[in-house]
Coordinates of C-alpha atoms and ligand atoms in Angstrom, one line a residue:
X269 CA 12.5 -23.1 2.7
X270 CA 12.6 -19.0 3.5
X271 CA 10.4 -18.1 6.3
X272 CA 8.2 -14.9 5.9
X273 CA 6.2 -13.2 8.9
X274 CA 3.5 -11.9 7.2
X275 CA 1.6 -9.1 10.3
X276 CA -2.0 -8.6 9.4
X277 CA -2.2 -11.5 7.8
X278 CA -6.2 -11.9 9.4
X279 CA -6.7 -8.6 7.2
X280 CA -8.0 -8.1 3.6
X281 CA -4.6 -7.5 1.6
X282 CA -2.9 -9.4 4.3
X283 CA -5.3 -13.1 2.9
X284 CA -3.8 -12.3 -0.7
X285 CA -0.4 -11.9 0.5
X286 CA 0.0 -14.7 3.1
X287 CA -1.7 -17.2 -0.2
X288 CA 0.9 -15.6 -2.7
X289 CA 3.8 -16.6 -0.4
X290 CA 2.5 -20.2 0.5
X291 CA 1.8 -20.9 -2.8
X292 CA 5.3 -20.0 -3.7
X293 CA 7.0 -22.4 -0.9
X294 CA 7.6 -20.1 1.6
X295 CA 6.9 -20.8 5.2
X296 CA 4.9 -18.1 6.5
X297 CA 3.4 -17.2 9.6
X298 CA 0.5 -14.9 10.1
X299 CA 1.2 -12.3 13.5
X300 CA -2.1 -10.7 13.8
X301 CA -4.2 -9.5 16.9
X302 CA -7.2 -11.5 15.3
X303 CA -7.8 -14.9 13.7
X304 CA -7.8 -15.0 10.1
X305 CA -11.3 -16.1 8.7
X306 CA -9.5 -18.3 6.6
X307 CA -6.7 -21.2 7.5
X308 CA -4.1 -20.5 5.3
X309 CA -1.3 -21.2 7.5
X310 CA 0.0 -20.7 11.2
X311 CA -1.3 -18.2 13.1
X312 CA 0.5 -16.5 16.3
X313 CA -1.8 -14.3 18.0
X314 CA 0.3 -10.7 18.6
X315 CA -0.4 -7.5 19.6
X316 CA 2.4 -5.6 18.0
X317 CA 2.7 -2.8 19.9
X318 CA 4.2 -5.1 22.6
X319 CA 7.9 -5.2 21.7
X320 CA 8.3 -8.8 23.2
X321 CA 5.7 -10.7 21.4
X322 CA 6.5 -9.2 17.9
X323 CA 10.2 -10.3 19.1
X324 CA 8.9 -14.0 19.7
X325 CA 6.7 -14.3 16.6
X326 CA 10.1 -13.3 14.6
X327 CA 12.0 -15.1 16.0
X328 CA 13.6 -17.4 13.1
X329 CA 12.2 -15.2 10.1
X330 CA 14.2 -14.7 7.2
X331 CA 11.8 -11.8 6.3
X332 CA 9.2 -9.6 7.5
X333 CA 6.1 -8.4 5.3
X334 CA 4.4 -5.7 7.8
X335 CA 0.8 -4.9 7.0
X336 CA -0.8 -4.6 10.2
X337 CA -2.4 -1.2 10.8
X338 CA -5.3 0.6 11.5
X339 CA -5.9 1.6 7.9
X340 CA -7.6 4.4 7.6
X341 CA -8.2 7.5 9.6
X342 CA -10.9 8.7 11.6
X343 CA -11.8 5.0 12.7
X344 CA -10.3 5.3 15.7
X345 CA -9.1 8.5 17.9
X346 CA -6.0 10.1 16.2
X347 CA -3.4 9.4 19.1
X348 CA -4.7 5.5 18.9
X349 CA -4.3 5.4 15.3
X350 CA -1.1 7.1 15.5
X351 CA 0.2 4.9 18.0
X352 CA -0.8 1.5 16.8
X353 CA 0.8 2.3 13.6
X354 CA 3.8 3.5 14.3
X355 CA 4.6 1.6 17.4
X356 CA 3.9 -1.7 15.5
X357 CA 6.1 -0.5 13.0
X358 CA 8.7 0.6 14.9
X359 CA 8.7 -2.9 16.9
X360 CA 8.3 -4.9 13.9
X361 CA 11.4 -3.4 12.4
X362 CA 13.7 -3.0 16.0
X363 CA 12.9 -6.3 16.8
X364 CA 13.6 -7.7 13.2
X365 CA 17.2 -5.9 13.3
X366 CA 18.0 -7.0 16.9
X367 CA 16.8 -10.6 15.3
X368 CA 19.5 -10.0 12.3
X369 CA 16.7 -10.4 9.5
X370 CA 18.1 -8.5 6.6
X371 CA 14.9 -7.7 4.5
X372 CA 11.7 -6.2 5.4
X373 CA 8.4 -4.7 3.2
X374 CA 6.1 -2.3 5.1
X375 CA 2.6 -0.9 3.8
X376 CA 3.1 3.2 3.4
X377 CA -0.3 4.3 2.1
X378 CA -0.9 7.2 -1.0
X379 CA -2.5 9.0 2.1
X380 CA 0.9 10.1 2.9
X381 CA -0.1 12.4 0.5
X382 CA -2.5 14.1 2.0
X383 CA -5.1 14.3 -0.3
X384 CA -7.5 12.1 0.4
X385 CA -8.5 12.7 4.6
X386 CA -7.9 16.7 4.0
X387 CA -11.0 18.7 5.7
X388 CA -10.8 21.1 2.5
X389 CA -10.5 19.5 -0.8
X390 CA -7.3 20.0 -2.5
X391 CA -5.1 18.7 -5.3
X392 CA -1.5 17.2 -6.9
X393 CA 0.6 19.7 -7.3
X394 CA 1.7 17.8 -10.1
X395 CA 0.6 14.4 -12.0
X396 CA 0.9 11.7 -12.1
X397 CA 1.9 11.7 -8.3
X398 CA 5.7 10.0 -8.1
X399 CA 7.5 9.5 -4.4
X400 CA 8.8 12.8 -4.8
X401 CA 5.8 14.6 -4.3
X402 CA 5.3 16.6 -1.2
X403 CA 3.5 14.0 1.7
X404 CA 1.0 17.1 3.3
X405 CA -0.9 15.1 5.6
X406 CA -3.5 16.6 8.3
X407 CA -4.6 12.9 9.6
X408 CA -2.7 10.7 12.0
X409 CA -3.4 8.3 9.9
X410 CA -0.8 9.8 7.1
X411 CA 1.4 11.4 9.3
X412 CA 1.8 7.4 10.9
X413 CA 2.7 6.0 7.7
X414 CA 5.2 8.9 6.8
X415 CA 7.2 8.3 10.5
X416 CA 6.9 4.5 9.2
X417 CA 9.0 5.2 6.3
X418 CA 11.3 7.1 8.3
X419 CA 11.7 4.6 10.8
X420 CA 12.6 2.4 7.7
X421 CA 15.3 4.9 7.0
X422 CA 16.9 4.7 10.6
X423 CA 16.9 1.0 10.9
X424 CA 18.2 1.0 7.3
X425 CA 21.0 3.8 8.1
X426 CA 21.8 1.6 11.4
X427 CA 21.9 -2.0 10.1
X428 CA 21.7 -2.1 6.1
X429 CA 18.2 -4.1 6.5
X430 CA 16.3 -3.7 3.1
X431 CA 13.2 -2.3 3.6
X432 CA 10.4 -1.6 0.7
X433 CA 7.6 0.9 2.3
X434 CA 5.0 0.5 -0.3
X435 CA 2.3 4.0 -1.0
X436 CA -0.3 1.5 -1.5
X437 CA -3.1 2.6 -4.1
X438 CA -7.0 1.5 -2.7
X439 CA -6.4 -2.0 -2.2
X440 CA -9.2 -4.1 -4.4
X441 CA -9.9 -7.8 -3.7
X442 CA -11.3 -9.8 -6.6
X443 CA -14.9 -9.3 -5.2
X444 CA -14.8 -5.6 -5.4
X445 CA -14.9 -5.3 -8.6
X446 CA -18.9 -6.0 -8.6
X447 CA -18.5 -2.7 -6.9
X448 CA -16.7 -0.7 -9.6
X449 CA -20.4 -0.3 -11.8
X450 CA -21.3 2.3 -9.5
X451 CA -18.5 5.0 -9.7
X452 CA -16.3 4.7 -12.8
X453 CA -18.6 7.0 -15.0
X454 CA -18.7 9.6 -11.6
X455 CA -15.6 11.6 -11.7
X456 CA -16.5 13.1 -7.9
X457 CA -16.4 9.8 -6.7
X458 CA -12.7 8.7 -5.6
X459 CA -10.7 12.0 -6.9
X460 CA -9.5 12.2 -3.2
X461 CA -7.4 8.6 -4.4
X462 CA -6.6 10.0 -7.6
X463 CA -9.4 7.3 -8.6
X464 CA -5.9 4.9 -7.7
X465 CA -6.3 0.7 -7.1
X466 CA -4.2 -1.9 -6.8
X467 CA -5.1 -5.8 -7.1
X468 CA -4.5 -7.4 -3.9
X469 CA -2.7 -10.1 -6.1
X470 CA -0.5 -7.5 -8.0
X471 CA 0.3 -6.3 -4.6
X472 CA 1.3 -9.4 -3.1
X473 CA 3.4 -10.5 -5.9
X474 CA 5.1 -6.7 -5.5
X475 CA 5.7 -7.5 -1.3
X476 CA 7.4 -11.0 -2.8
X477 CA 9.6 -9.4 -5.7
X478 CA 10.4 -6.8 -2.7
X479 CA 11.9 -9.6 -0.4
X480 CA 13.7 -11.3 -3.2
X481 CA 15.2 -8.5 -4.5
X482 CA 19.0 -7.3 -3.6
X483 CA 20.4 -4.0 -2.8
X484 CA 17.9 -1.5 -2.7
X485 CA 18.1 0.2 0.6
X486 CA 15.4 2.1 1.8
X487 CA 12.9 3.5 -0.3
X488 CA 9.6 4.4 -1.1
X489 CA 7.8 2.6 -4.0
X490 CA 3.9 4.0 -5.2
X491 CA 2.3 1.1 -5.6
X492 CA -1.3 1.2 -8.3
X493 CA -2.4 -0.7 -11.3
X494 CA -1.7 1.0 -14.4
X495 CA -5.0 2.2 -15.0
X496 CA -7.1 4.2 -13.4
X497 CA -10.4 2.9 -11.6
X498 CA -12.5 4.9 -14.1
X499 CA -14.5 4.7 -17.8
X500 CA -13.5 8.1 -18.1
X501 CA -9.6 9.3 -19.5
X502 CA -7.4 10.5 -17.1
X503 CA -7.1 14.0 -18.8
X504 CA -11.0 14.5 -18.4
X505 CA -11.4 13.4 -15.0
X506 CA -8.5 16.0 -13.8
X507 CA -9.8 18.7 -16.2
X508 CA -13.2 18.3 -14.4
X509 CA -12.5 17.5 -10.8
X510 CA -8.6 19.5 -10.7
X511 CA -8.7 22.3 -13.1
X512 CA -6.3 24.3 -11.4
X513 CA -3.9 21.8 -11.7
X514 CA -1.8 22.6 -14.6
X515 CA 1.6 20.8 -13.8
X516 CA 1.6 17.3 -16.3
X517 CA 4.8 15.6 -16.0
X518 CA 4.1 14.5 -19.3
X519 CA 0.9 14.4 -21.6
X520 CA -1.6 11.9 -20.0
X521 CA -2.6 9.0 -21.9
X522 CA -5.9 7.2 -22.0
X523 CA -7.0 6.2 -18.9
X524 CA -3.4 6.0 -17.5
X525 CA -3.2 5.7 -13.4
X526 CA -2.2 9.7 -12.0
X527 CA 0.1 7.9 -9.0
X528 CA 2.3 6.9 -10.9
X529 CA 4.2 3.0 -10.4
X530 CA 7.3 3.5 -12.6
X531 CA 9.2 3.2 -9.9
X532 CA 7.8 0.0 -8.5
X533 CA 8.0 -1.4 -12.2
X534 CA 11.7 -0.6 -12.9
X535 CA 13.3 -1.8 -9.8
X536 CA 11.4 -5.0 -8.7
X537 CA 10.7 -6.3 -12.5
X538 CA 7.0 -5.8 -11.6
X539 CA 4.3 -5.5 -13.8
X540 CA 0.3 -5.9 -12.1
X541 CA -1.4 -7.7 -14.5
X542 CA -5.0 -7.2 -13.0
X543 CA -6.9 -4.9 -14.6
X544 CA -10.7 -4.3 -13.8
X545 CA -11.5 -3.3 -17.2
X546 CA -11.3 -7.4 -17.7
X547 CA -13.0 -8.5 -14.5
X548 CA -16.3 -6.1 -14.9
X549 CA -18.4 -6.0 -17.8
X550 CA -21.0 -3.7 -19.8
X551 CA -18.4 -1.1 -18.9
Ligands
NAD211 N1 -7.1 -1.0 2.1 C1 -6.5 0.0 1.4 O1 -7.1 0.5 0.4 C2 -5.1 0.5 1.7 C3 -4.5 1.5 1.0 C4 -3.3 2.0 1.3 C5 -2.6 1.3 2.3 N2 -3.1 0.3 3.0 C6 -2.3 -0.3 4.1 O2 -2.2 -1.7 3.8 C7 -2.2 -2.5 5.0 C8 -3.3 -3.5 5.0 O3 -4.6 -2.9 4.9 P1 -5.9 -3.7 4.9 O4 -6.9 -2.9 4.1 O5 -5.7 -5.1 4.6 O6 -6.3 -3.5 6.5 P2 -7.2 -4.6 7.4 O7 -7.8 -3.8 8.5 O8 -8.1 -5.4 6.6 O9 -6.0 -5.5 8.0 C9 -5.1 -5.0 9.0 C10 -4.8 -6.1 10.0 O10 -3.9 -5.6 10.9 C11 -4.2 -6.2 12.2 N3 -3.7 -5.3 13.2 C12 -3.9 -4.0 13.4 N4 -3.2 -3.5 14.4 C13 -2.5 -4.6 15.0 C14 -1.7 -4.8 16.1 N5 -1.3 -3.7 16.9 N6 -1.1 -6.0 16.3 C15 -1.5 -7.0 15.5 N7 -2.3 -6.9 14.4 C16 -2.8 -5.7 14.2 C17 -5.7 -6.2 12.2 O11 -6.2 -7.2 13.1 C18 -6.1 -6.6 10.7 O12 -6.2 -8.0 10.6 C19 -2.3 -1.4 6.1 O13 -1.0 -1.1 6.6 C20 -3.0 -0.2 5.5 O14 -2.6 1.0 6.1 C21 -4.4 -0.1 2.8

């Protein structure tokens, strides 16, 4: 039976992941600097910014899924932000080369793009957003998960280890969606995402497909449903919240998501199948 460390398993995405793997006979273990409120399998109490203990809790992994983070910005001062997240990272991943695992899935964020934490409102230069587009971050927040990818690049260039960073969309539990009623007819609410989600089970089947899959180096993946969050067509809400934004990669359709997750879809054989249009009703 593979064994996957799964870091932040204690957290909100990190629940839906740690379930997806048990339930698909992996061994996992949760590394997380707090207990999980739920027992869903073992639990080894790490601060990851300690190179040793992220060592010892990998120790025998096949696999690394690394979600730990502070995830947002502004939570916390920028330099501790900044150095949680990248330190983890880069511990995660040295330790898991000096260990010999050979696969690895970190959690980039669509704030690499800089949109959404940016003191002055400002938008795509193109859409729908691919991994090409420019990562203008002003937060340590972003700039931590762009240095993330990066440091997936060097321990790629040094040892061949596969690693997946995924530019996460706002993750959704199931019980969010009771939440969606009160901002998908409000175009102002969410444009900083891109009005972007992602299923937590969507995303954890994406981390799996990630592990499983062969030969893919190091790359960057967007990660979103298909759709957008909103009642409202993707063409209106940019018309109305990003007028100035005339670069369409190709004609928007319907209520298609504006980050887009070809890429995702292509090379892991991926398709999220969660779509809140189905979970919330009187839309
Ligand atoms: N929630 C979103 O909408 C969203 C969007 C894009 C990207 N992401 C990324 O996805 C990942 C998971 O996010 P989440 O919303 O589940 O966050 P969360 O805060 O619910 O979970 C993060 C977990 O990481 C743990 N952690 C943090 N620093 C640690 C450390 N130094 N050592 C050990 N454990 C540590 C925390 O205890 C927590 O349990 C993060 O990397 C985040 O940046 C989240």
């Amino acid at each position: 039976m593979p064994k996957v460390v799964v870091t932040g398993g204690s957290g909100m995405l990190g629940k839906w992941v740690v379930k997806h793997f048990v339930e698909q006979g992996y061994e996992v273990v949760n590394a997380d600097v707090k207990q999980p409120a739920e027992h869903l399998c073992r639990t080894v109490i790490v601060d990851l910014t300690n190179l040793g203990e992220v060592y010892g809790v990998l120790a025998g992994a096949d696999a690394v899924v690394h979600l730990a983070a502070i995830p947002v910005a502004y939570s916390h001062s920028n330099e501790v932000t900044f150095q949680n997240n990248v330190m983890s990272t880069y511990n995660v991943l040295e330790a898991a080369a000096g260990l010999g695992i050979r696969k690895a899935v970190i959690a980039s964020s669509e704030s690499s793009y800089g949109l959404v934490f940016a003191r002055e409102r400002f938008g795509p230069v193109y859409v729908p957003i691919d991994e090409d587009h420019p990562q203008l971050p002003e937060d340590s927040y972003g700039l931590s998960k762009i240095v993330n990818e990066q440091t997936a690049d060097m321990i790629h260039r040094r040892t061949g280890m596969q690693v997946v960073s995924f530019r996460l969309g706002n993750v959704i539990a199931p019980e969010a969606y009771e939440r969606f009623p009160q901002f998908i007819h409000d175009p102002a609410q969410r444009d900083r995402i891109l009005w972007s989600y992602i299923d937590t089970r969507d995303a954890a089947e994406a981390c799996r497909l990630a592990i499983e899959a062969e030969g893919l180096g190091s790359i960057a993946l967007n990660l979103t449903a298909d759709d957008t969050s909103m009642a409202i067509p993707s063409r209106e809400l940019m018309a109305e919240r990003f007028p100035e934004v005339n670069d369409f990669r190709r004609p928007l359709e319907g209520y298609e998501t504006l980050l887009s997750n070809e890429k995702a879809k292509r090379l892991l054989n991926w398709q999220p199948e969660h779509v809140w249009r189905d979970q919330v009703k009187s839309v």
